[in-house]
């Protein structure tokens, strides 16, 4: 009993004496560990990249892999430098990139706006949904890429056919999410707004739309990727400019390095778009409590 | 809290009466059959009266409130609010839901000023009134927080402010404190009473907590297990102002009333339980 008491008293004294220092050192230790893990993660990523790229280069150098069919990292970089300095067959590289970005962005905006408008309208008005539902399902069931051919016949080889194709791809993703989001709205919130005196339009604006926004924003990630796919596939099917055309040309001339170089550019485009979208999403959904996944992300990043 | 309440920005009003006459409500079950939730309910609540409704789960208490609020219509019978038959949402009705119906993407202030905003008050004025009411419920410092950043009790206070800002003459509350811990619930009950005593709206307060019902109300209505109907009505003659709900419950008269009402309630609770648990004979005895 007395021993116990003594022990407790001792540990209490030492605890109060070192409490501040302990808290400080624990925080510092945690910080150190986190930084260490981050450095290790990046190092691991770099090594992986070096292994893949280096291995590829070595394999083509010693001719285990045929550089004519598979390209090589050095060949790809040279092709990019060549494009940047002397331009592609259709004008400067920057012009091709810009054309594709423009088509994708216009298609994205058109697809998102129309998707949200139709999604919310059909979600809010049951009658509209009942009438139009089957048609939307039919169009959605089509492999939408084949629509690209029709758009090129209708709209020609210019940008508009690609914009429309990108918009159609984006539309369906956003539409279904907006529709589902509207249907998913908490009935309790709507009832509360009605009691507080909200009109139908006010309910849509202040309750239904913001509630559906979570779903809509979740669809934007996928949509942005789809808009780039739409633009490039459209260019592939028939165009006068753009990265898709550059790839198609490289393919026709068996220029593997050219195909990979264009792929690399598209990849960088897609990744930057993704990063921008993540930023936008964070801003728009700032009211939400951080999910555990996001906390985990923050810890790793 | 109690001190802040004294500065409530509430002005005089004409209070509303509530009448349910022979009200029956049927629902269609998913299988297509008809299910009677309420049968022949008669209930009259005088202007300014605080009426608590108790009854077993599923007996139609929430349904009663949706009928009074005009969110739903009775299958038969009449519901009148302020003497007028209910068509659409009647004027002057406020509702506090069991799960707080706060918009998670709006700030606390944004949520409180919804009522004035929906009613077309200019943004500036709505905001000023919102801030006044946040002051009343003691959340002035949390105006720009989002609901998920508040505790359950604080969210309840926001809900209360959001409902009261429209100065309702009728306040419907559906187990408003059901999800709170015992201490917070006691505090909230006192605050509710203080607010009510200032502005005196008619209240229908649904609860499963008999002590809460007796502590707060002028009248306690006991409903039967579904289909719900009014089984008995008890007038609570405890003097007002009641003061702390957690102290009054030891008074002799309180215990007497509790005993009486519980007698009436417990057989209904037993019946409702037997129905859901489907263990014949297991209930009734000591329920
Ligand atoms: N919208 C609805 N559709 C079908 N049945 C309902 C609906 N609302 C309530 N009910 C049924 O009516 C009965 C009464 O419900 P409710 O009023 O919520 O009970 P309480 O609030 O007393 O627990 C329950 O059996 C419930 O299942
Ligand atoms: Mg209920």
Coordinates of C-alpha atoms and ligand atoms in Angstrom, one line a residue:
Chain A
X1 CA 0.0 0.0 0.0
X2 CA 2.6 2.5 1.1
X3 CA 5.0 1.4 -1.6
X4 CA 2.3 1.9 -4.1
X5 CA 1.5 5.3 -2.8
X6 CA 5.2 6.3 -2.9
X7 CA 5.5 5.1 -6.4
X8 CA 2.5 7.0 -7.5
X9 CA 3.7 10.1 -5.8
X10 CA 7.1 9.8 -7.5
X11 CA 5.7 9.2 -10.9
X12 CA 3.3 12.1 -10.5
X13 CA 6.2 14.4 -9.5
X14 CA 8.3 13.3 -12.4
X15 CA 5.3 13.5 -14.8
X16 CA 4.6 17.1 -13.8
X17 CA 8.2 18.0 -14.0
X18 CA 8.7 16.6 -17.5
X19 CA 5.2 17.0 -18.9
X20 CA 6.0 20.1 -21.0
X21 CA 9.3 18.7 -22.2
X22 CA 7.7 15.4 -23.0
X23 CA 4.9 17.0 -25.0
X24 CA 7.5 18.9 -27.0
X25 CA 9.7 16.0 -27.7
X26 CA 6.8 13.8 -28.6
X27 CA 5.6 16.3 -31.1
X28 CA 9.1 16.7 -32.5
X29 CA 9.6 13.0 -32.7
X30 CA 6.3 12.6 -34.6
X31 CA 7.3 15.3 -37.0
X32 CA 10.7 13.8 -37.6
X33 CA 9.1 10.4 -38.2
X34 CA 6.6 11.9 -40.7
X35 CA 9.3 13.8 -42.6
X36 CA 11.4 10.7 -42.7
X37 CA 8.6 8.7 -44.2
X38 CA 7.9 11.3 -46.7
X39 CA 11.5 11.4 -47.9
X40 CA 11.5 7.6 -48.1
X41 CA 8.3 7.6 -50.1
X42 CA 9.7 10.1 -52.7
X43 CA 13.0 8.3 -52.8
X44 CA 11.1 5.0 -53.5
X45 CA 9.1 6.7 -56.3
X46 CA 12.3 8.1 -57.9
X47 CA 14.0 4.8 -57.8
X48 CA 11.0 3.1 -59.4
X49 CA 11.0 5.6 -62.2
X50 CA 14.7 5.3 -62.7
X51 CA 14.4 1.5 -62.8
X52 CA 11.7 1.6 -65.4
X53 CA 13.1 4.3 -67.7
X54 CA 16.7 3.0 -67.2
X55 CA 15.7 -0.6 -67.8
X56 CA 13.8 0.4 -70.9
X57 CA 16.8 2.3 -72.3
X58 CA 19.3 -0.4 -71.5
X59 CA 17.1 -3.1 -73.0
X60 CA 16.8 -1.2 -76.3
X61 CA 20.6 -0.3 -76.2
X62 CA 21.6 -3.9 -76.0
X63 CA 18.9 -4.7 -78.6
X64 CA 16.9 -7.2 -76.5
X65 CA 14.0 -5.0 -77.3
X66 CA 13.6 -3.5 -80.8
X67 CA 13.7 0.3 -80.5
X68 CA 11.9 0.6 -83.8
X69 CA 8.7 -0.9 -82.3
X70 CA 9.1 0.0 -78.7
X71 CA 10.8 3.3 -78.9
X72 CA 13.3 4.3 -76.2
X73 CA 13.4 7.0 -73.5
X74 CA 16.2 8.9 -75.3
X75 CA 14.4 8.6 -78.6
X76 CA 11.2 10.0 -77.0
X77 CA 13.0 12.9 -75.5
X78 CA 14.7 13.7 -78.8
X79 CA 11.4 13.5 -80.5
X80 CA 9.9 16.0 -78.0
X81 CA 12.9 18.3 -78.5
X82 CA 12.6 18.0 -82.2
X83 CA 8.8 18.9 -82.0
X84 CA 9.5 21.8 -79.7
X85 CA 12.2 23.2 -82.0
X86 CA 11.0 22.5 -85.4
X87 CA 7.3 21.9 -84.9
X88 CA 5.2 18.9 -85.9
X89 CA 3.8 18.3 -89.4
X90 CA 0.8 20.5 -88.6
X91 CA 2.4 23.5 -87.0
X92 CA 4.2 24.1 -83.7
X93 CA 3.8 21.6 -80.8
X94 CA 2.3 24.3 -78.6
X95 CA -0.4 24.9 -81.1
X96 CA -1.3 21.2 -81.1
X97 CA -1.4 21.1 -77.3
X98 CA -3.4 24.3 -77.1
X99 CA -6.0 23.1 -79.7
X100 CA -6.5 19.9 -77.7
X101 CA -6.8 21.7 -74.4
X102 CA -9.3 24.1 -75.9
X103 CA -11.5 21.4 -77.3
X104 CA -11.4 19.4 -74.0
X105 CA -12.1 22.5 -71.9
X106 CA -15.0 23.7 -74.1
X107 CA -16.4 20.2 -74.2
X108 CA -16.0 19.9 -70.4
X109 CA -17.8 23.1 -69.7
X110 CA -20.6 22.4 -72.1
X111 CA -21.0 18.9 -70.8
X112 CA -21.0 19.9 -67.1
X113 CA -23.4 22.7 -67.6
X114 CA -25.9 20.7 -69.6
X115 CA -25.4 17.6 -67.4
X116 CA -26.2 19.6 -64.3
X117 CA -29.2 21.4 -65.8
X118 CA -30.7 18.2 -67.1
X119 CA -29.8 16.2 -64.1
X120 CA -31.3 18.7 -61.6
X121 CA -34.4 19.3 -63.8
X122 CA -35.1 15.6 -64.3
X123 CA -34.4 14.9 -60.6
X124 CA -36.8 17.7 -59.5
X125 CA -39.6 17.0 -62.0
X126 CA -40.7 13.4 -61.9
X127 CA -42.8 13.7 -65.0
X128 CA -39.8 14.8 -67.1
X129 CA -37.8 11.9 -65.8
X130 CA -40.5 9.4 -66.6
X131 CA -40.8 10.8 -70.2
X132 CA -37.2 11.3 -71.1
X133 CA -35.7 8.4 -69.0
X134 CA -35.9 5.7 -71.6
X135 CA -34.3 7.8 -74.3
X136 CA -31.4 8.8 -72.1
X137 CA -30.8 5.2 -71.3
X138 CA -30.8 4.3 -75.0
X139 CA -28.3 7.0 -75.9
X140 CA -26.2 6.1 -72.8
X141 CA -26.1 2.4 -73.9
X142 CA -24.5 3.3 -77.2
X143 CA -20.7 3.1 -77.2
X144 CA -20.4 6.9 -77.3
X145 CA -17.1 6.9 -79.1
X146 CA -18.9 5.9 -82.3
X147 CA -20.8 9.2 -82.0
X148 CA -17.5 10.8 -82.9
X149 CA -17.9 9.6 -86.5
X150 CA -21.3 11.1 -86.8
X151 CA -20.2 14.4 -85.4
X152 CA -17.3 14.6 -87.9
X153 CA -19.7 14.0 -90.7
X154 CA -22.1 16.6 -89.4
X155 CA -19.6 19.2 -88.2
X156 CA -16.5 18.6 -90.3
X157 CA -12.8 18.2 -89.4
X158 CA -12.7 21.4 -87.3
X159 CA -12.8 21.8 -83.5
X160 CA -16.5 21.8 -83.1
X161 CA -16.9 18.0 -83.7
X162 CA -14.3 17.3 -81.0
X163 CA -15.9 19.7 -78.6
X164 CA -19.3 18.0 -79.1
X165 CA -17.9 14.6 -78.6
X166 CA -16.1 15.6 -75.4
X167 CA -19.3 17.3 -74.2
X168 CA -21.3 14.2 -74.8
X169 CA -18.9 12.0 -72.9
X170 CA -18.9 14.5 -70.0
X171 CA -22.7 15.0 -70.1
X172 CA -23.7 11.5 -69.2
X173 CA -21.3 11.2 -66.3
X174 CA -22.4 14.6 -64.8
X175 CA -26.1 14.0 -65.7
X176 CA -26.4 10.7 -63.8
X177 CA -24.6 12.1 -60.8
X178 CA -26.6 15.3 -60.6
X179 CA -29.8 13.2 -61.0
X180 CA -28.8 10.8 -58.3
X181 CA -27.7 13.7 -56.1
X182 CA -31.1 15.4 -56.4
X183 CA -32.9 12.1 -55.7
X184 CA -30.6 11.5 -52.7
X185 CA -31.4 14.8 -51.0
X186 CA -32.3 14.5 -47.3
X187 CA -36.2 14.8 -47.2
X188 CA -35.8 16.1 -43.7
X189 CA -33.9 19.2 -45.0
X190 CA -36.5 19.8 -47.6
X191 CA -39.3 19.6 -45.1
X192 CA -37.5 22.0 -42.8
X193 CA -37.0 24.5 -45.6
X194 CA -40.7 24.2 -46.6
X195 CA -41.7 25.0 -43.0
X196 CA -39.4 27.9 -42.9
X197 CA -41.2 29.3 -45.8
X198 CA -39.1 28.4 -48.8
X199 CA -40.6 28.4 -52.3
X200 CA -40.0 25.6 -54.7
X201 CA -37.2 27.5 -56.4
X202 CA -35.6 28.5 -53.1
X203 CA -35.6 24.8 -52.1
X204 CA -33.9 23.9 -55.3
X205 CA -31.4 26.6 -54.9
X206 CA -30.6 26.4 -51.2
X207 CA -31.2 22.7 -50.4
X208 CA -31.4 20.4 -53.4
X209 CA -28.6 21.9 -55.5
X210 CA -26.0 22.2 -52.8
X211 CA -26.8 18.7 -51.6
X212 CA -26.4 17.4 -55.2
X213 CA -23.2 19.3 -55.5
X214 CA -21.3 16.7 -53.6
X215 CA -22.3 14.1 -56.2
X216 CA -21.7 16.5 -59.1
X217 CA -18.2 17.4 -57.9
X218 CA -17.4 13.7 -57.4
X219 CA -18.2 13.3 -61.1
X220 CA -16.0 16.1 -62.3
X221 CA -12.8 14.2 -61.8
X222 CA -13.9 11.5 -64.2
X223 CA -15.5 14.0 -66.5
X224 CA -12.3 16.0 -66.9
X225 CA -10.5 12.8 -68.0
X226 CA -13.4 12.0 -70.4
X227 CA -13.2 15.5 -72.0
X228 CA -9.6 14.9 -72.8
X229 CA -10.4 11.4 -74.2
X230 CA -13.2 12.9 -76.2
X231 CA -11.0 15.6 -77.7
X232 CA -8.2 13.2 -78.6
X233 CA -10.4 10.4 -80.0
X234 CA -12.2 13.0 -82.1
X235 CA -8.9 14.2 -83.5
X236 CA -7.9 10.6 -84.1
X237 CA -11.0 10.0 -86.1
X238 CA -10.4 13.0 -88.3
X239 CA -8.9 16.4 -87.7
X240 CA -6.6 19.1 -89.1
X241 CA -4.7 19.8 -85.8
X242 CA -4.3 18.5 -82.3
X243 CA -2.4 15.9 -80.3
X244 CA -4.8 13.1 -81.4
X245 CA -3.8 13.8 -85.0
X246 CA -0.1 13.9 -84.0
X247 CA -0.5 10.4 -82.5
X248 CA -2.5 9.1 -85.5
X249 CA 0.3 10.4 -87.8
X250 CA 3.0 8.8 -85.7
X251 CA 1.1 5.6 -85.8
X252 CA 0.8 5.6 -89.5
X253 CA 4.5 6.2 -90.0
X254 CA 5.5 3.5 -87.4
X255 CA 7.0 6.2 -85.3
X256 CA 6.9 4.6 -81.8
X257 CA 8.9 7.4 -80.2
X258 CA 6.3 9.9 -81.6
X259 CA 3.4 8.0 -80.2
X260 CA 5.1 7.8 -76.8
X261 CA 6.1 11.4 -76.9
X262 CA 2.5 12.5 -77.6
X263 CA 1.3 10.2 -74.8
X264 CA 3.7 11.8 -72.4
X265 CA 2.4 15.2 -73.2
X266 CA -1.2 14.0 -72.8
X267 CA -0.3 12.4 -69.5
X268 CA 1.2 15.6 -68.2
X269 CA -1.9 17.5 -69.3
X270 CA -4.2 15.0 -67.6
X271 CA -2.2 15.1 -64.4
X272 CA -2.2 18.9 -64.2
X273 CA -6.0 19.0 -64.9
X274 CA -6.4 16.5 -62.1
X275 CA -4.4 18.6 -59.7
X276 CA -6.4 21.7 -60.6
X277 CA -9.6 19.8 -60.1
X278 CA -8.5 18.5 -56.6
X279 CA -7.9 22.2 -55.7
X280 CA -11.3 23.3 -56.9
X281 CA -12.9 20.4 -55.1
X282 CA -11.3 21.3 -51.8
X283 CA -12.4 24.9 -52.2
X284 CA -16.0 23.9 -53.1
X285 CA -16.4 21.3 -50.4
X286 CA -14.6 23.2 -47.6
X287 CA -17.7 22.9 -45.4
X288 CA -17.3 19.2 -45.1
X289 CA -15.6 17.5 -42.1
X290 CA -12.4 16.0 -43.3
X291 CA -12.9 12.4 -44.1
X292 CA -10.5 9.8 -42.6
X293 CA -9.1 9.2 -46.1
X294 CA -8.2 12.8 -46.4
X295 CA -6.6 12.8 -43.0
X296 CA -4.5 9.8 -44.1
X297 CA -3.6 11.6 -47.3
X298 CA -2.4 14.7 -45.4
X299 CA -0.3 12.5 -43.2
X300 CA 1.4 10.9 -46.2
X301 CA 1.8 13.9 -48.4
Chain B
X1 CA -27.3 31.0 -20.9
X2 CA -30.3 32.0 -18.8
X3 CA -29.1 35.6 -18.6
X4 CA -28.7 35.9 -22.3
X5 CA -32.3 34.7 -22.8
X6 CA -33.6 37.9 -21.2
X7 CA -32.8 39.9 -24.3
X8 CA -34.9 37.9 -26.7
X9 CA -35.9 40.1 -29.7
X10 CA -39.4 38.8 -29.7
X11 CA -42.4 41.0 -30.1
X12 CA -46.1 40.5 -29.4
X13 CA -48.2 38.3 -31.7
X14 CA -51.6 36.6 -32.0
X15 CA -51.1 33.0 -30.8
X16 CA -52.5 30.1 -32.8
X17 CA -54.8 27.3 -31.7
X18 CA -54.5 23.8 -33.0
X19 CA -57.5 21.4 -33.5
X20 CA -57.5 17.9 -34.8
X21 CA -61.0 16.6 -35.3
X22 CA -61.6 12.9 -36.1
X23 CA -58.2 12.7 -37.8
X24 CA -57.3 9.4 -39.5
X25 CA -54.1 8.9 -41.5
X26 CA -53.4 5.8 -43.6
X27 CA -50.2 5.0 -45.4
X28 CA -49.7 2.6 -48.3
X29 CA -47.2 0.0 -47.4
X30 CA -44.7 -1.1 -50.0
X31 CA -46.7 -4.2 -50.6
X32 CA -49.7 -2.0 -51.6
X33 CA -51.8 -2.7 -48.5
X34 CA -53.2 0.2 -46.5
X35 CA -51.8 0.8 -43.0
X36 CA -53.6 3.0 -40.5
X37 CA -51.2 5.1 -38.5
X38 CA -53.7 7.4 -36.8
X39 CA -57.3 6.6 -36.1
X40 CA -60.0 9.2 -35.0
X41 CA -57.6 11.5 -33.2
X42 CA -59.2 14.4 -31.4
X43 CA -56.9 16.9 -29.9
X44 CA -57.4 20.6 -29.1
X45 CA -54.5 22.8 -28.0
X46 CA -55.4 26.3 -26.8
X47 CA -53.3 29.3 -27.9
X48 CA -50.1 29.5 -25.8
X49 CA -50.5 26.0 -24.4
X50 CA -47.6 23.7 -24.0
X51 CA -48.8 20.2 -24.8
X52 CA -46.6 17.1 -24.6
X53 CA -47.4 14.0 -26.5
X54 CA -46.2 10.6 -25.3
X55 CA -46.8 7.2 -26.6
X56 CA -44.9 4.0 -27.7
X57 CA -42.7 4.1 -30.8
X58 CA -44.6 3.9 -34.0
X59 CA -47.9 5.1 -32.6
X60 CA -48.1 8.1 -34.9
X61 CA -46.7 10.9 -32.9
X62 CA -44.5 12.2 -35.8
X63 CA -47.3 11.7 -38.2
X64 CA -49.5 13.9 -36.0
X65 CA -46.9 16.7 -36.3
X66 CA -46.6 16.4 -40.1
X67 CA -50.4 16.8 -40.3
X68 CA -50.4 19.9 -38.2
X69 CA -47.5 21.4 -40.1
X70 CA -49.2 20.8 -43.4
X71 CA -46.3 18.6 -44.7
X72 CA -48.9 15.9 -45.2
X73 CA -52.7 15.7 -45.3
X74 CA -55.0 13.5 -43.2
X75 CA -56.9 10.7 -44.9
X76 CA -60.0 11.7 -43.0
X77 CA -61.0 14.4 -40.5
X78 CA -60.0 18.0 -40.2
X79 CA -56.9 19.7 -38.9
X80 CA -57.3 23.4 -38.1
X81 CA -54.5 25.8 -37.2
X82 CA -55.5 29.2 -35.9
X83 CA -59.1 28.4 -36.8
X84 CA -58.2 27.8 -40.5
X85 CA -58.2 24.3 -42.1
X86 CA -54.7 23.3 -43.0
X87 CA -53.9 23.5 -46.7
X88 CA -50.2 23.7 -47.4
X89 CA -47.9 25.0 -44.7
X90 CA -49.9 27.2 -42.4
X91 CA -48.5 30.6 -41.4
X92 CA -46.7 30.9 -38.1
X93 CA -45.6 27.3 -37.7
X94 CA -42.2 26.3 -36.5
X95 CA -40.8 22.8 -36.5
X96 CA -37.8 21.3 -34.6
X97 CA -37.0 17.9 -36.0
X98 CA -35.6 15.0 -34.1
X99 CA -32.4 14.9 -36.2
X100 CA -31.4 18.5 -36.6
X101 CA -32.3 19.6 -40.1
X102 CA -29.4 22.0 -40.5
X103 CA -27.8 22.5 -43.9
X104 CA -24.3 21.2 -43.5
X105 CA -22.9 23.5 -46.1
X106 CA -24.1 26.6 -44.5
X107 CA -22.6 28.3 -41.5
X108 CA -24.4 28.5 -38.2
X109 CA -25.5 32.1 -39.0
X110 CA -26.5 31.0 -42.6
X111 CA -28.7 28.3 -41.1
X112 CA -30.4 30.6 -38.6
X113 CA -31.2 33.3 -41.1
X114 CA -32.8 30.9 -43.6
X115 CA -36.3 31.7 -42.4
X116 CA -36.1 35.5 -42.8
X117 CA -34.3 35.0 -46.1
X118 CA -37.0 32.6 -47.5
X119 CA -39.6 35.1 -46.5
X120 CA -37.9 37.8 -48.5
X121 CA -36.2 39.9 -45.8
X122 CA -33.3 41.9 -47.3
X123 CA -30.0 40.1 -46.6
X124 CA -28.7 42.8 -44.2
X125 CA -31.8 42.6 -42.0
X126 CA -31.9 38.9 -42.1
X127 CA -28.3 38.7 -41.0
X128 CA -28.9 41.2 -38.1
X129 CA -31.9 39.1 -36.9
X130 CA -29.8 36.0 -37.2
X131 CA -27.1 37.4 -35.0
X132 CA -29.7 38.5 -32.4
X133 CA -31.0 35.0 -32.2
X134 CA -27.5 33.5 -32.0
X135 CA -27.0 35.8 -29.1
X136 CA -30.2 34.6 -27.5
X137 CA -29.2 30.9 -27.7
X138 CA -25.6 31.8 -26.6
X139 CA -23.9 30.9 -29.8
X140 CA -22.8 34.4 -31.0
X141 CA -19.2 33.3 -31.1
X142 CA -20.0 30.4 -33.4
X143 CA -21.7 32.3 -36.2
X144 CA -19.2 31.3 -38.8
X145 CA -18.8 27.7 -37.7
X146 CA -20.3 24.8 -39.7
X147 CA -22.7 22.5 -38.1
X148 CA -20.3 19.5 -38.0
X149 CA -18.0 21.6 -35.9
X150 CA -20.5 21.9 -33.1
X151 CA -21.6 19.6 -30.3
X152 CA -25.0 17.9 -30.4
X153 CA -26.4 20.4 -27.8
X154 CA -25.1 23.4 -29.7
X155 CA -26.6 22.1 -33.0
X156 CA -29.9 21.7 -31.1
X157 CA -29.7 25.4 -30.1
X158 CA -29.0 26.4 -33.7
X159 CA -32.1 24.4 -34.7
X160 CA -34.1 26.1 -32.0
X161 CA -33.0 29.6 -33.1
X162 CA -33.6 28.7 -36.7
X163 CA -37.2 27.7 -35.8
X164 CA -37.9 30.6 -33.4
X165 CA -36.5 33.4 -35.6
X166 CA -39.7 33.3 -37.7
X167 CA -41.6 34.0 -34.4
X168 CA -43.9 31.1 -34.8
X169 CA -47.2 31.1 -33.0
X170 CA -47.1 27.3 -33.1
X171 CA -44.0 25.3 -32.3
X172 CA -43.9 21.6 -33.2
X173 CA -41.1 19.6 -31.7
X174 CA -40.4 16.0 -32.5
X175 CA -38.3 14.4 -29.8
X176 CA -36.0 17.4 -30.1
X177 CA -33.7 16.4 -27.3
X178 CA -33.9 12.6 -27.8
X179 CA -30.4 12.3 -29.1
X180 CA -28.8 14.4 -26.3
X181 CA -27.0 13.1 -23.2
X182 CA -28.9 13.5 -19.9
X183 CA -27.1 16.7 -18.7
X184 CA -27.3 18.5 -22.0
X185 CA -31.0 17.5 -22.2
X186 CA -31.7 19.1 -18.8
X187 CA -30.0 22.3 -19.8
X188 CA -31.8 22.4 -23.1
X189 CA -35.2 21.8 -21.4
X190 CA -34.6 24.8 -19.1
X191 CA -33.6 27.0 -22.0
X192 CA -36.6 25.9 -24.0
X193 CA -38.9 26.7 -21.1
X194 CA -37.3 30.2 -20.6
X195 CA -37.8 30.9 -24.4
X196 CA -41.3 29.6 -24.4
X197 CA -42.3 31.6 -21.3
X198 CA -41.2 34.8 -23.0
X199 CA -43.0 34.3 -26.3
X200 CA -45.7 31.8 -25.5
X201 CA -46.3 30.0 -28.7
X202 CA -48.5 27.0 -28.6
X203 CA -46.3 23.9 -28.5
X204 CA -46.8 20.3 -29.4
X205 CA -43.8 18.5 -27.9
X206 CA -43.4 14.9 -28.8
X207 CA -41.2 12.8 -26.5
X208 CA -40.8 9.3 -25.2
X209 CA -39.5 10.7 -21.8
X210 CA -42.4 11.0 -19.4
X211 CA -40.4 13.1 -16.9
X212 CA -39.5 15.6 -19.6
X213 CA -43.2 15.7 -20.7
X214 CA -44.5 16.4 -17.2
X215 CA -41.7 18.9 -16.4
X216 CA -42.3 21.0 -19.4
X217 CA -46.0 20.8 -20.3
X218 CA -49.3 22.2 -19.3
X219 CA -51.0 19.1 -20.6
X220 CA -49.8 15.6 -21.4
X221 CA -51.5 13.5 -24.1
X222 CA -51.0 9.7 -24.0
X223 CA -51.5 7.9 -27.3
X224 CA -52.3 4.3 -27.8
X225 CA -50.1 1.8 -29.6
X226 CA -50.7 2.0 -33.4
X227 CA -53.1 2.8 -34.9
X228 CA -52.6 5.8 -32.7
X229 CA -55.4 7.5 -31.0
X230 CA -55.7 9.6 -27.9
X231 CA -55.9 7.4 -24.9
X232 CA -55.9 10.0 -22.1
X233 CA -55.2 13.6 -21.4
X234 CA -53.7 14.9 -18.2
X235 CA -53.5 18.5 -17.1
X236 CA -50.3 19.3 -15.3
X237 CA -51.1 21.7 -12.5
X238 CA -47.5 22.3 -11.4
X239 CA -47.0 26.1 -11.0
X240 CA -45.1 28.2 -13.4
X241 CA -42.4 29.3 -13.8
X242 CA -41.3 25.7 -13.3
X243 CA -37.6 26.4 -12.8
X244 CA -35.1 23.6 -13.2
X245 CA -36.7 20.5 -14.6
X246 CA -34.3 18.3 -12.8
X247 CA -35.3 19.6 -9.4
X248 CA -39.1 19.7 -9.9
X249 CA -39.2 16.0 -10.5
X250 CA -38.8 15.3 -6.8
X251 CA -41.8 17.3 -5.8
X252 CA -44.8 15.3 -4.4
X253 CA -47.3 16.5 -7.1
X254 CA -44.9 15.6 -9.8
X255 CA -44.4 12.1 -8.6
X256 CA -48.1 11.7 -8.2
X257 CA -48.7 12.8 -11.8
X258 CA -45.9 10.6 -13.0
X259 CA -47.4 7.6 -11.3
X260 CA -50.8 8.2 -12.8
X261 CA -49.6 8.8 -16.4
X262 CA -47.2 6.0 -16.3
X263 CA -50.0 3.6 -15.4
X264 CA -51.8 4.7 -18.5
X265 CA -48.7 4.7 -20.7
X266 CA -47.1 1.4 -19.7
X267 CA -49.8 -0.9 -21.1
X268 CA -49.5 0.8 -24.4
X269 CA -45.7 0.5 -24.4
X270 CA -46.2 -3.1 -23.5
X271 CA -48.6 -3.7 -26.4
X272 CA -46.3 -2.0 -28.9
X273 CA -43.3 -3.9 -27.7
X274 CA -45.1 -7.3 -27.8
X275 CA -46.1 -6.4 -31.4
X276 CA -42.6 -5.7 -32.6
X277 CA -40.8 -8.3 -30.5
X278 CA -43.4 -10.9 -31.3
X279 CA -42.7 -12.8 -28.0
X280 CA -46.2 -13.5 -26.7
X281 CA -46.5 -13.4 -23.0
X282 CA -43.0 -11.9 -22.5
X283 CA -44.5 -8.4 -21.9
X284 CA -47.2 -6.7 -19.9
X285 CA -46.2 -8.1 -16.5
X286 CA -43.5 -5.8 -15.4
X287 CA -43.4 -3.4 -18.4
Ligands
LIG1 N1 -44.4 8.1 -45.1 C1 -44.8 6.9 -44.5 N2 -45.1 5.9 -45.3 C2 -45.6 4.7 -44.8 N3 -45.7 4.5 -43.5 C3 -45.4 5.5 -42.6 C4 -44.9 6.8 -43.1 N4 -44.7 7.6 -42.0 C5 -45.0 6.9 -40.9 N5 -45.4 5.6 -41.3 C6 -45.8 4.6 -40.3 O1 -46.8 5.1 -39.5 C7 -46.6 4.6 -38.2 C8 -46.5 5.8 -37.3 O2 -45.2 6.4 -37.5 P1 -44.7 7.7 -36.7 O3 -45.7 8.8 -36.7 O4 -43.3 8.0 -37.2 O5 -44.6 7.1 -35.2 P2 -43.8 7.7 -33.9 O6 -43.3 9.1 -34.3 O7 -44.9 7.8 -32.9 O8 -42.8 6.8 -33.5 C9 -45.4 3.7 -38.2 O9 -45.9 2.4 -38.2 C10 -44.7 4.1 -39.5 O10 -44.1 3.0 -40.0
LIG2 MG1 -41.3 9.7 -34.4

